[in-house]
Amino acid sequence: MSVPIACSCTEIFPACRRVLGGPQWQEFLALLTPAGDLAELADLLAGPALALPGAPRYLSDLARLELALYQVRQKKPPLPKMVERLTLNPSLQLLQSSWGGLPLLLGEDGTNAGPEPFPRQEAVLVWVDMETGTSFVRTAGPEELLVLKMTCEEIDPRRAAALGEVPVEAIEEAIGRAVDQGLLLVPPSHIRRDEASFPITDAVESRFLAAEIFTLQWHITQVCDLHCKHCYDRSDRAPLPLARGLGVLDELLAFCQSRHVRGQVSFSGGNPLLYPHFLELYQAAVDRGFGVAILGNATSKEHLLPLLAIRKPSFFQVSLEGLPEHNDFIRGKGYFARVMEFLDLLREQEVYSMVMLTLTRGNMDQVLPLAELLRDRADLFVFNRLAMVGEGSLLESAPIADYREFLERYLAAAQENPGLGLKDNFFNVLRAEKGEPLLGGCAGFGCGAAFNFVSLLPDGEVHGCRKFPSLIGNIFSQSLAEIYDSSAARQYRAGSLACRECRLRPACGGCLAVSHGFGRDVFSERDPYCFLEH
């Protein structure tokens, strides 16, 4: 397309005009006269430096940069409907400059003046965010150049980490930042809700339909130093051989790569720290770039520091069941004090701490007093309702008739105590009544059973949820992809038919484990605690 260059130069080169005086600007325009269109103008500027007496020596480089910015704004490529792998933004241009600081003359929006450039070889990136249409100009640092090279040459993050002798998580984080900046395009997550179970309507928020992270809640051992009165499973399962465990991590990595999601491993048990090869398995998970978390029991500084030397977990979750007397009745004498000391240790080591409580009739009135005791010791305090499964069947569930009022008191307390987390799905019923935005509920997507997480037991059994029997396969004889795509897994993540038409369905679905504990059919009946008026 032919462009009248003489008429367009003011629009194309505002910074050049700003740094030149009136007569020099006219001389500059005269130098560009031979160019009849943008293509010829680009060829002209790519040649020898513009010879303009008295003009800044960086003028040619600045003009090339402004032309590149103008071009990406004028010729924004169409946003690909879907990319199949990590891909460069098609609008991206990489310019080599002999002057440092040129982007500062433009500002990120191409309008603000900056300090005088200085002689230095520098790479400059120019691109348009494909979703917002916003244009950017930025000096390319080593991190950006690395991820661009990796993307162009399809270098695996683990290989790049090994070559650079850096943790693979550092590479993954660099890629994530490039994606956030719009330099790279990523395939959409293939962990997505089935529209047959979650029909898309105006009430369905898109953020509840696709997960970016897939979590393996991995019960690597049944061995535990406690014997809690509500334990879901005290069965004697075969211990996990280390070689099998390493194979599981490779299987998870392949699954996450094929579904275009980031992986997280939440180590649990029993007490995962009692697994004899825990540090090796933890290290292997970190080496593969997974996020790691620990759901375990209070331990000593001596046992904590070795794993922190590998990498701090995203969080370390421990459990309390109420105030000291009740907690120690459920979990064992002296355990309340142990947890409080351990929370102090986690804070000292700057590890994010979470405290989980299993809500029962016996501790319902202790939740908020406990939250006050934890206010300055735990980063987050949440609860799950008791699933009357295993030894938990011997305890009494919280009274259904009192549950709404309990949630209301909890919400009021959360206004004053920032450590109170809103995990239970039925908080969304109260928020919806007030016209407030819905939260992610139990797993970020309402009930996440067999959707954005699965539970793996030491003998290879995979369950949709650990809190009740929900077998969907065995990873020692099937691939994770086969298990995830199985009819059993699809049935659990579809949830209850009774919730299918509920307007809160994407962020709720009740709790299948609680329904199971009450003897209900989890695939056809509602959670007995649901108080939503239909």
Short mmCIF file of C-alpha atoms in Angstrom, two decimals:
data_model
loop_
_atom_site.label_atom_id
_atom_site.label_comp_id
_atom_site.label_asym_id
_atom_site.label_seq_id
_atom_site.Cartn_x
_atom_site.Cartn_y
_atom_site.Cartn_z
CA MET A 1 0.00 0.00 0.00
CA SER A 2 1.44 3.37 -1.01
CA VAL A 3 1.69 5.94 1.79
CA PRO A 4 2.30 9.71 1.26
CA ILE A 5 5.46 9.79 3.35
CA ALA A 6 5.78 13.57 3.45
CA CYS A 7 2.32 13.87 4.99
CA SER A 8 2.81 10.97 7.42
CA CYS A 9 6.21 11.76 8.90
CA THR A 10 4.81 13.87 11.71
CA GLU A 11 2.69 10.90 12.78
CA ILE A 12 5.48 8.35 12.26
CA PHE A 13 8.38 10.25 13.87
CA PRO A 14 7.07 12.38 16.79
CA ALA A 15 10.20 11.79 18.91
CA CYS A 16 12.53 12.63 16.03
CA ARG A 17 10.63 15.86 15.46
CA ARG A 18 10.86 16.65 19.16
CA VAL A 19 14.65 16.29 19.33
CA LEU A 20 15.24 18.23 16.10
CA GLY A 21 14.82 21.95 15.67
CA GLY A 22 12.47 23.35 13.04
CA PRO A 23 15.08 23.72 10.26
CA GLN A 24 16.62 20.31 11.05
CA TRP A 25 13.21 18.70 10.94
CA GLN A 26 12.72 20.03 7.41
CA GLU A 27 16.15 18.71 6.43
CA PHE A 28 15.22 15.36 7.93
CA LEU A 29 12.05 15.27 5.83
CA ALA A 30 14.09 16.07 2.74
CA LEU A 31 16.35 13.08 3.41
CA LEU A 32 13.28 10.85 3.48
CA THR A 33 11.77 12.23 0.28
CA PRO A 34 13.09 9.40 -1.95
CA ALA A 35 10.93 6.89 -0.09
CA GLY A 36 7.54 6.44 -1.70
CA ASP A 37 6.00 4.07 0.82
CA LEU A 38 6.69 2.42 4.18
CA ALA A 39 8.67 -0.43 2.66
CA GLU A 40 11.02 1.94 0.87
CA LEU A 41 11.24 4.08 3.99
CA ALA A 42 12.30 1.05 6.02
CA ASP A 43 14.98 0.20 3.43
CA LEU A 44 16.26 3.76 3.49
CA LEU A 45 16.55 3.83 7.28
CA ALA A 46 18.25 0.43 7.30
CA GLY A 47 21.08 1.86 5.20
CA PRO A 48 23.90 4.21 6.25
CA ALA A 49 23.23 6.56 9.14
CA LEU A 50 21.34 9.70 8.26
CA ALA A 51 23.87 12.48 7.64
CA LEU A 52 22.30 15.55 9.20
CA PRO A 53 24.80 18.16 10.48
CA GLY A 54 24.25 19.06 14.12
CA ALA A 55 21.61 16.35 14.68
CA PRO A 56 21.94 13.78 17.49
CA ARG A 57 24.07 10.80 16.43
CA TYR A 58 21.33 8.44 17.52
CA LEU A 59 18.85 9.92 15.03
CA SER A 60 18.96 6.97 12.60
CA ASP A 61 18.37 4.41 15.32
CA LEU A 62 15.56 6.47 16.82
CA ALA A 63 13.92 6.83 13.41
CA ARG A 64 14.10 3.06 12.78
CA LEU A 65 12.55 2.45 16.19
CA GLU A 66 9.71 4.89 15.59
CA LEU A 67 9.02 3.42 12.17
CA ALA A 68 8.84 -0.10 13.67
CA LEU A 69 6.39 1.14 16.30
CA TYR A 70 4.25 2.82 13.65
CA GLN A 71 4.23 -0.34 11.55
CA VAL A 72 3.08 -2.63 14.35
CA ARG A 73 0.33 -0.18 15.20
CA GLN A 74 -0.84 0.08 11.60
CA LYS A 75 -0.50 -3.56 10.66
CA LYS A 76 -1.62 -5.42 13.75
CA PRO A 77 -1.70 -9.10 12.72
CA PRO A 78 -4.93 -10.93 13.44
CA LEU A 79 -4.97 -12.79 16.74
CA PRO A 80 -4.58 -16.51 16.05
CA LYS A 81 -7.72 -18.36 17.09
CA MET A 82 -5.57 -21.02 18.72
CA VAL A 83 -1.88 -21.82 18.90
CA GLU A 84 -0.73 -25.39 19.37
CA ARG A 85 2.51 -24.59 21.18
CA LEU A 86 4.35 -21.66 22.72
CA THR A 87 4.56 -19.10 19.90
CA LEU A 88 6.10 -15.69 19.31
CA ASN A 89 3.68 -12.78 19.12
CA PRO A 90 3.37 -12.33 15.32
CA SER A 91 3.65 -8.54 15.68
CA LEU A 92 6.98 -8.74 17.52
CA GLN A 93 9.99 -6.94 16.02
CA LEU A 94 13.54 -7.13 17.39
CA LEU A 95 15.80 -4.20 16.49
CA GLN A 96 19.53 -3.86 17.13
CA SER A 97 20.60 -0.40 18.24
CA SER A 98 23.98 1.23 18.88
CA TRP A 99 22.40 3.47 21.50
CA GLY A 100 21.12 2.66 24.94
CA GLY A 101 17.97 4.16 26.38
CA LEU A 102 16.17 4.90 23.12
CA PRO A 103 12.83 3.46 24.36
CA LEU A 104 12.91 6.02 27.17
CA LEU A 105 12.56 8.77 24.58
CA LEU A 106 9.24 7.23 23.61
CA GLY A 107 7.91 5.86 26.84
CA GLU A 108 5.96 2.62 26.76
CA ASP A 109 3.08 4.42 25.11
CA GLY A 110 5.33 6.07 22.54
CA THR A 111 4.68 9.65 23.70
CA ASN A 112 6.81 10.56 26.73
CA ALA A 113 10.27 12.09 26.42
CA GLY A 114 13.15 10.63 28.39
CA PRO A 115 16.83 11.25 29.16
CA GLU A 116 19.52 11.50 26.49
CA PRO A 117 20.53 8.13 24.95
CA PHE A 118 24.13 6.92 25.34
CA PRO A 119 26.43 4.76 23.16
CA ARG A 120 25.77 1.03 23.86
CA GLN A 121 24.78 -2.01 21.83
CA GLU A 122 21.21 -2.82 22.74
CA ALA A 123 18.35 -4.98 21.49
CA VAL A 124 14.91 -3.37 21.46
CA LEU A 125 11.55 -5.13 21.30
CA VAL A 126 8.51 -3.59 19.60
CA TRP A 127 5.16 -5.36 19.73
CA VAL A 128 1.40 -5.04 20.09
CA ASP A 129 -0.52 -6.94 22.75
CA MET A 130 -2.73 -9.17 20.63
CA GLU A 131 -5.70 -8.98 22.99
CA THR A 132 -5.71 -5.33 24.08
CA GLY A 133 -4.15 -3.70 21.01
CA THR A 134 -1.72 -1.74 23.21
CA SER A 135 1.72 -1.18 21.65
CA PHE A 136 4.99 -1.49 23.58
CA VAL A 137 8.64 -0.58 23.09
CA ARG A 138 11.14 -2.03 25.53
CA THR A 139 14.83 -2.78 25.83
CA ALA A 140 15.31 -6.54 25.66
CA GLY A 141 17.09 -7.95 28.68
CA PRO A 142 18.86 -11.32 28.92
CA GLU A 143 15.66 -12.95 30.18
CA GLU A 144 13.54 -11.83 27.24
CA LEU A 145 16.23 -12.80 24.73
CA LEU A 146 16.52 -16.24 26.34
CA VAL A 147 12.82 -17.05 26.19
CA LEU A 148 12.58 -15.76 22.62
CA LYS A 149 15.48 -17.99 21.61
CA MET A 150 13.95 -20.95 23.43
CA THR A 151 10.64 -20.40 21.69
CA CYS A 152 12.13 -19.99 18.22
CA GLU A 153 14.36 -23.06 18.59
CA GLU A 154 11.78 -25.08 20.59
CA ILE A 155 14.21 -25.68 23.46
CA ASP A 156 12.60 -27.51 26.38
CA PRO A 157 12.70 -25.55 29.69
CA ARG A 158 14.42 -28.44 31.47
CA ARG A 159 17.19 -28.50 28.86
CA ALA A 160 17.57 -24.71 29.05
CA ALA A 161 17.78 -24.91 32.84
CA ALA A 162 20.46 -27.60 32.64
CA LEU A 163 22.50 -25.63 30.08
CA GLY A 164 22.25 -22.45 32.14
CA GLU A 165 22.72 -24.26 35.46
CA VAL A 166 19.64 -22.58 36.89
CA PRO A 167 16.50 -24.06 38.47
CA VAL A 168 13.88 -25.05 35.92
CA GLU A 169 11.34 -22.99 37.89
CA ALA A 170 13.37 -19.87 37.02
CA ILE A 171 12.97 -20.69 33.33
CA GLU A 172 9.26 -21.39 33.72
CA GLU A 173 8.78 -18.12 35.59
CA ALA A 174 10.64 -16.21 32.85
CA ILE A 175 8.36 -17.77 30.23
CA GLY A 176 5.35 -16.83 32.35
CA ARG A 177 6.47 -13.21 32.52
CA ALA A 178 6.96 -13.10 28.75
CA VAL A 179 3.45 -14.47 28.29
CA ASP A 180 2.05 -11.88 30.70
CA GLN A 181 3.80 -9.12 28.73
CA GLY A 182 2.30 -10.39 25.48
CA LEU A 183 5.64 -11.34 23.91
CA LEU A 184 4.59 -14.98 23.67
CA LEU A 185 1.28 -16.68 22.96
CA VAL A 186 0.36 -19.90 24.74
CA PRO A 187 -2.11 -22.61 23.79
CA PRO A 188 -5.35 -22.52 25.77
CA SER A 189 -5.68 -24.92 28.68
CA HIS A 190 -7.16 -28.29 27.81
CA ILE A 191 -8.37 -28.70 31.39
CA ARG A 192 -11.79 -27.30 30.64
CA ARG A 193 -15.28 -27.94 31.94
CA ASP A 194 -17.56 -30.08 29.80
CA GLU A 195 -20.33 -27.89 28.42
CA ALA A 196 -22.78 -30.78 28.79
CA SER A 197 -22.33 -30.59 32.57
CA PHE A 198 -21.65 -26.85 32.79
CA PRO A 199 -23.75 -25.24 30.05
CA ILE A 200 -22.40 -21.83 29.12
CA THR A 201 -24.90 -19.09 29.98
CA ASP A 202 -24.70 -15.44 30.95
CA ALA A 203 -24.41 -16.55 34.57
CA VAL A 204 -21.31 -18.68 33.91
CA GLU A 205 -18.09 -16.76 34.39
CA SER A 206 -15.44 -17.94 31.95
CA ARG A 207 -12.77 -18.04 34.67
CA PHE A 208 -14.55 -21.02 36.24
CA LEU A 209 -14.48 -23.08 33.06
CA ALA A 210 -10.76 -23.60 32.37
CA ALA A 211 -7.92 -24.29 34.81
CA GLU A 212 -4.34 -23.15 34.26
CA ILE A 213 -2.88 -25.36 37.00
CA PHE A 214 -3.39 -29.09 37.53
CA THR A 215 -2.66 -30.47 41.00
CA LEU A 216 -1.67 -33.96 41.97
CA GLN A 217 -2.54 -34.44 45.63
CA TRP A 218 -0.05 -37.20 46.29
CA HIS A 219 -0.42 -39.38 49.35
CA ILE A 220 3.05 -40.89 49.15
CA THR A 221 2.77 -42.90 52.38
CA GLN A 222 0.15 -44.18 54.78
CA VAL A 223 2.64 -43.92 57.66
CA CYS A 224 1.62 -41.24 60.16
CA ASP A 225 2.76 -40.13 63.60
CA LEU A 226 -0.84 -39.30 64.55
CA HIS A 227 -4.04 -41.32 64.77
CA CYS A 228 -6.80 -38.76 64.31
CA LYS A 229 -10.36 -39.68 65.21
CA HIS A 230 -11.70 -38.49 61.84
CA CYS A 231 -9.06 -40.09 59.59
CA TYR A 232 -10.50 -41.01 56.20
CA ASP A 233 -8.18 -43.92 55.50
CA ARG A 234 -6.01 -46.00 57.83
CA SER A 235 -5.69 -48.86 55.34
CA ASP A 236 -2.36 -50.63 55.03
CA ARG A 237 -1.30 -49.88 51.46
CA ALA A 238 1.95 -50.96 49.84
CA PRO A 239 4.69 -48.33 50.25
CA LEU A 240 5.70 -46.34 47.18
CA PRO A 241 9.01 -47.43 45.61
CA LEU A 242 11.16 -44.41 44.70
CA ALA A 243 11.54 -45.56 41.08
CA ARG A 244 7.74 -45.70 40.77
CA GLY A 245 7.53 -42.22 42.24
CA LEU A 246 9.97 -40.77 39.71
CA GLY A 247 7.93 -42.40 36.96
CA VAL A 248 4.79 -40.75 38.32
CA LEU A 249 6.45 -37.33 38.08
CA ASP A 250 7.42 -37.97 34.47
CA GLU A 251 3.87 -39.09 33.74
CA LEU A 252 2.48 -35.92 35.37
CA LEU A 253 4.89 -33.76 33.36
CA ALA A 254 3.80 -35.37 30.08
CA PHE A 255 0.15 -34.93 31.04
CA CYS A 256 0.54 -31.24 31.93
CA GLN A 257 2.47 -30.52 28.75
CA SER A 258 -0.18 -32.22 26.61
CA ARG A 259 -2.98 -30.28 28.37
CA HIS A 260 -1.06 -26.97 28.33
CA VAL A 261 -1.25 -26.41 32.08
CA ARG A 262 1.28 -25.90 34.85
CA GLY A 263 1.62 -28.76 37.29
CA GLN A 264 1.63 -28.73 41.07
CA VAL A 265 2.41 -31.57 43.43
CA SER A 266 0.88 -31.39 46.90
CA PHE A 267 2.72 -33.98 48.98
CA SER A 268 0.53 -35.59 51.61
CA GLY A 269 0.03 -38.85 53.46
CA GLY A 270 -0.13 -40.08 56.19
CA ASN A 271 2.71 -37.75 56.97
CA PRO A 272 4.74 -37.21 53.78
CA LEU A 273 7.84 -36.26 55.78
CA LEU A 274 7.97 -39.84 57.08
CA TYR A 275 8.36 -41.28 53.60
CA PRO A 276 11.97 -42.55 53.50
CA HIS A 277 12.73 -41.01 50.08
CA PHE A 278 10.84 -37.77 50.59
CA LEU A 279 13.74 -35.39 49.88
CA GLU A 280 14.64 -37.25 46.67
CA LEU A 281 11.05 -37.12 45.48
CA TYR A 282 10.67 -33.47 46.48
CA GLN A 283 13.89 -32.60 44.62
CA ALA A 284 12.69 -34.51 41.55
CA ALA A 285 9.41 -32.59 41.53
CA VAL A 286 11.27 -29.29 41.75
CA ASP A 287 13.68 -30.36 38.99
CA ARG A 288 10.73 -30.95 36.68
CA GLY A 289 9.42 -27.44 37.25
CA PHE A 290 6.37 -28.33 39.31
CA GLY A 291 4.98 -26.15 42.03
CA VAL A 292 5.30 -28.01 45.32
CA ALA A 293 3.25 -27.87 48.52
CA ILE A 294 3.16 -29.96 51.68
CA LEU A 295 0.08 -31.17 53.53
CA GLY A 296 1.62 -32.70 56.63
CA ASN A 297 2.20 -32.59 60.36
CA ALA A 298 4.26 -30.27 62.50
CA THR A 299 7.94 -31.14 62.40
CA SER A 300 11.25 -29.93 63.79
CA LYS A 301 13.56 -27.30 62.34
CA GLU A 302 16.09 -30.06 61.78
CA HIS A 303 13.70 -31.86 59.44
CA LEU A 304 12.33 -28.71 57.80
CA LEU A 305 15.56 -27.04 56.73
CA PRO A 306 16.74 -29.74 54.27
CA LEU A 307 13.64 -29.40 52.15
CA LEU A 308 13.81 -25.59 52.31
CA ALA A 309 17.36 -25.87 51.00
CA ILE A 310 15.89 -27.46 47.87
CA ARG A 311 13.06 -24.93 47.56
CA LYS A 312 10.47 -23.40 49.81
CA PRO A 313 7.05 -24.97 49.20
CA SER A 314 4.26 -22.77 47.90
CA PHE A 315 2.64 -23.47 51.26
CA PHE A 316 2.89 -25.86 54.18
CA GLN A 317 -0.50 -26.95 55.51
CA VAL A 318 -1.06 -28.40 58.96
CA SER A 319 -4.32 -29.17 60.76
CA LEU A 320 -5.95 -28.12 64.00
CA GLU A 321 -9.38 -29.24 65.13
CA GLY A 322 -10.30 -26.52 67.59
CA LEU A 323 -9.00 -25.12 70.86
CA PRO A 324 -6.29 -27.08 72.73
CA GLU A 325 -8.44 -29.55 74.66
CA HIS A 326 -10.68 -30.51 71.74
CA ASN A 327 -7.83 -30.56 69.23
CA ASP A 328 -5.75 -32.88 71.38
CA PHE A 329 -8.76 -35.13 71.89
CA ILE A 330 -8.97 -35.53 68.10
CA ARG A 331 -5.28 -35.48 67.12
CA GLY A 332 -3.39 -36.51 70.22
CA LYS A 333 -2.10 -35.01 73.47
CA GLY A 334 0.25 -32.08 73.05
CA TYR A 335 -0.32 -31.66 69.32
CA PHE A 336 -1.91 -28.21 69.61
CA ALA A 337 1.25 -26.84 71.23
CA ARG A 338 3.40 -28.56 68.61
CA VAL A 339 1.49 -26.89 65.79
CA MET A 340 1.68 -23.45 67.37
CA GLU A 341 5.45 -23.78 67.73
CA PHE A 342 5.72 -25.06 64.17
CA LEU A 343 3.74 -22.11 62.82
CA ASP A 344 6.27 -19.83 64.49
CA LEU A 345 9.04 -21.79 62.77
CA LEU A 346 7.37 -21.44 59.37
CA ARG A 347 7.04 -17.70 59.89
CA GLU A 348 10.69 -17.49 60.94
CA GLN A 349 11.67 -19.31 57.73
CA GLU A 350 9.26 -17.18 55.64
CA VAL A 351 7.21 -20.17 54.50
CA TYR A 352 3.53 -19.52 53.74
CA SER A 353 1.48 -21.40 56.33
CA MET A 354 -2.05 -22.76 56.13
CA VAL A 355 -4.13 -24.29 58.90
CA MET A 356 -6.98 -26.62 58.00
CA LEU A 357 -9.85 -27.58 60.32
CA THR A 358 -12.35 -30.38 59.77
CA LEU A 359 -15.71 -28.94 60.83
CA THR A 360 -17.84 -31.13 63.12
CA ARG A 361 -20.61 -30.67 65.65
CA GLY A 362 -17.97 -30.78 68.37
CA ASN A 363 -15.82 -27.87 67.14
CA MET A 364 -18.29 -25.62 65.34
CA ASP A 365 -18.28 -23.06 68.15
CA GLN A 366 -14.48 -23.14 68.42
CA VAL A 367 -13.70 -22.09 64.85
CA LEU A 368 -13.75 -18.32 65.34
CA PRO A 369 -11.97 -18.35 68.73
CA LEU A 370 -9.27 -20.52 67.12
CA ALA A 371 -9.03 -18.08 64.22
CA GLU A 372 -8.23 -15.33 66.69
CA LEU A 373 -5.43 -17.41 68.23
CA LEU A 374 -4.01 -17.93 64.75
CA ARG A 375 -4.34 -14.30 63.65
CA ASP A 376 -0.62 -13.51 63.95
CA ARG A 377 0.73 -17.04 63.51
CA ALA A 378 -0.81 -18.52 60.34
CA ASP A 379 -1.10 -16.90 56.94
CA LEU A 380 -4.41 -18.60 56.18
CA PHE A 381 -7.02 -20.53 58.16
CA VAL A 382 -9.74 -22.52 56.41
CA PHE A 383 -12.08 -25.41 57.11
CA ASN A 384 -13.60 -28.39 55.35
CA ARG A 385 -16.81 -30.03 56.48
CA LEU A 386 -16.45 -33.52 57.90
CA ALA A 387 -16.87 -36.33 55.41
CA MET A 388 -18.27 -39.23 57.42
CA VAL A 389 -15.90 -41.72 55.82
CA GLY A 390 -13.51 -44.15 57.49
CA GLU A 391 -13.01 -43.27 61.14
CA GLY A 392 -14.76 -39.97 60.43
CA SER A 393 -18.02 -41.90 60.36
CA LEU A 394 -17.80 -42.15 64.16
CA LEU A 395 -18.00 -38.36 64.59
CA GLU A 396 -21.04 -36.11 64.25
CA SER A 397 -21.30 -33.65 61.39
CA ALA A 398 -22.07 -30.00 62.00
CA PRO A 399 -25.84 -29.47 62.36
CA ILE A 400 -27.35 -28.74 58.97
CA ALA A 401 -29.95 -26.40 60.46
CA ASP A 402 -27.23 -24.20 61.99
CA TYR A 403 -24.91 -24.12 59.00
CA ARG A 404 -26.10 -20.97 57.25
CA GLU A 405 -25.90 -18.94 60.47
CA PHE A 406 -22.38 -20.30 61.07
CA LEU A 407 -21.26 -19.17 57.61
CA GLU A 408 -22.74 -15.72 58.19
CA ARG A 409 -20.82 -15.36 61.47
CA TYR A 410 -17.66 -16.57 59.76
CA LEU A 411 -18.06 -14.04 56.93
CA ALA A 412 -18.55 -11.23 59.43
CA ALA A 413 -15.40 -12.29 61.30
CA ALA A 414 -13.45 -12.45 58.01
CA GLN A 415 -14.07 -8.73 57.57
CA GLU A 416 -11.88 -8.13 60.63
CA ASN A 417 -9.49 -11.08 60.39
CA PRO A 418 -7.66 -11.25 57.04
CA GLY A 419 -6.37 -14.74 57.81
CA LEU A 420 -9.84 -16.29 57.50
CA GLY A 421 -10.13 -17.98 54.11
CA LEU A 422 -13.40 -18.62 52.28
CA LYS A 423 -13.03 -22.18 51.01
CA ASP A 424 -16.43 -23.81 51.41
CA ASN A 425 -18.51 -23.63 48.24
CA PHE A 426 -21.61 -22.44 50.09
CA PHE A 427 -20.05 -19.07 50.90
CA ASN A 428 -21.02 -18.30 47.32
CA VAL A 429 -24.71 -18.64 48.14
CA LEU A 430 -24.40 -15.79 50.64
CA ARG A 431 -22.26 -13.71 48.27
CA ALA A 432 -24.75 -14.19 45.44
CA GLU A 433 -27.57 -12.97 47.69
CA LYS A 434 -25.59 -9.77 48.28
CA GLY A 435 -24.73 -9.34 44.61
CA GLU A 436 -21.04 -9.93 45.31
CA PRO A 437 -18.69 -11.70 42.86
CA LEU A 438 -18.42 -15.45 43.26
CA LEU A 439 -15.29 -17.04 44.69
CA GLY A 440 -13.56 -20.17 43.47
CA GLY A 441 -14.85 -22.32 46.30
CA CYS A 442 -13.14 -25.49 47.44
CA ALA A 443 -10.73 -25.97 44.54
CA GLY A 444 -10.93 -22.70 42.64
CA PHE A 445 -13.60 -24.21 40.38
CA GLY A 446 -16.25 -25.23 42.87
CA CYS A 447 -15.81 -28.95 43.40
CA GLY A 448 -12.58 -29.77 41.59
CA ALA A 449 -12.79 -33.56 41.95
CA ALA A 450 -11.22 -35.18 38.86
CA PHE A 451 -11.17 -31.73 37.21
CA ASN A 452 -8.21 -29.59 38.26
CA PHE A 453 -6.89 -32.15 40.73
CA VAL A 454 -6.80 -35.85 41.44
CA SER A 455 -5.57 -37.78 44.48
CA LEU A 456 -2.91 -40.46 44.14
CA LEU A 457 -2.36 -43.13 46.80
CA PRO A 458 0.90 -45.02 47.53
CA ASP A 459 -0.23 -48.15 45.67
CA GLY A 460 -1.04 -46.21 42.49
CA GLU A 461 -4.80 -45.84 42.99
CA VAL A 462 -6.10 -42.54 41.63
CA HIS A 463 -9.25 -41.05 43.15
CA GLY A 464 -11.29 -38.04 42.14
CA CYS A 465 -11.16 -36.84 45.78
CA ARG A 466 -9.24 -38.21 48.75
CA LYS A 467 -12.04 -37.60 51.23
CA PHE A 468 -14.22 -40.45 49.98
CA PRO A 469 -13.83 -43.57 47.80
CA SER A 470 -13.84 -42.24 44.24
CA LEU A 471 -11.59 -44.58 42.31
CA ILE A 472 -10.94 -43.58 38.70
CA GLY A 473 -7.89 -45.69 37.80
CA ASN A 474 -4.39 -46.83 38.74
CA ILE A 475 -1.36 -44.92 37.51
CA PHE A 476 0.88 -47.99 37.75
CA SER A 477 -1.10 -49.66 34.97
CA GLN A 478 -2.60 -46.68 33.10
CA SER A 479 -1.38 -43.32 31.89
CA LEU A 480 -2.66 -40.24 33.68
CA ALA A 481 -4.27 -39.15 30.41
CA GLU A 482 -6.19 -42.44 30.19
CA ILE A 483 -7.34 -42.07 33.79
CA TYR A 484 -8.34 -38.43 33.38
CA ASP A 485 -10.30 -39.15 30.19
CA SER A 486 -12.03 -42.22 31.60
CA SER A 487 -15.79 -42.42 32.00
CA ALA A 488 -15.36 -42.71 35.79
CA ALA A 489 -13.38 -39.46 35.96
CA ARG A 490 -15.86 -37.67 33.71
CA GLN A 491 -18.70 -38.74 35.96
CA TYR A 492 -17.06 -37.35 39.10
CA ARG A 493 -16.16 -34.01 37.55
CA ALA A 494 -19.67 -33.68 36.14
CA GLY A 495 -20.93 -33.73 39.73
CA SER A 496 -24.54 -34.11 40.71
CA LEU A 497 -27.37 -33.92 38.21
CA ALA A 498 -29.35 -32.09 40.89
CA CYS A 499 -26.96 -29.13 40.57
CA ARG A 500 -26.95 -29.04 36.77
CA GLU A 501 -29.30 -26.10 36.33
CA CYS A 502 -28.11 -24.11 39.35
CA ARG A 503 -26.92 -20.62 38.51
CA LEU A 504 -24.02 -21.01 40.97
CA ARG A 505 -22.91 -24.34 39.51
CA PRO A 506 -19.51 -23.22 38.12
CA ALA A 507 -18.34 -22.06 41.56
CA CYS A 508 -20.16 -24.56 43.73
CA GLY A 509 -21.51 -28.06 43.21
CA GLY A 510 -21.52 -28.72 46.93
CA CYS A 511 -19.19 -31.38 48.33
CA LEU A 512 -19.40 -34.89 46.94
CA ALA A 513 -17.53 -36.32 49.94
CA VAL A 514 -20.00 -34.84 52.40
CA SER A 515 -22.94 -36.15 50.35
CA HIS A 516 -21.35 -39.60 50.29
CA GLY A 517 -20.94 -39.52 54.08
CA PHE A 518 -24.67 -38.88 54.44
CA GLY A 519 -25.43 -41.89 52.26
CA ARG A 520 -26.57 -39.86 49.29
CA ASP A 521 -26.01 -40.68 45.63
CA VAL A 522 -23.32 -38.16 44.73
CA PHE A 523 -24.29 -38.25 41.05
CA SER A 524 -27.97 -37.46 41.47
CA GLU A 525 -28.58 -35.81 44.87
CA ARG A 526 -27.66 -32.42 46.27
CA ASP A 527 -25.27 -31.77 49.12
CA PRO A 528 -27.52 -31.92 52.22
CA TYR A 529 -26.12 -28.58 53.47
CA CYS A 530 -27.29 -26.62 50.41
CA PHE A 531 -29.59 -23.79 51.48
CA LEU A 532 -29.95 -22.09 48.09
CA GLU A 533 -33.54 -21.23 47.25
CA HIS A 534 -34.21 -22.51 43.71
#
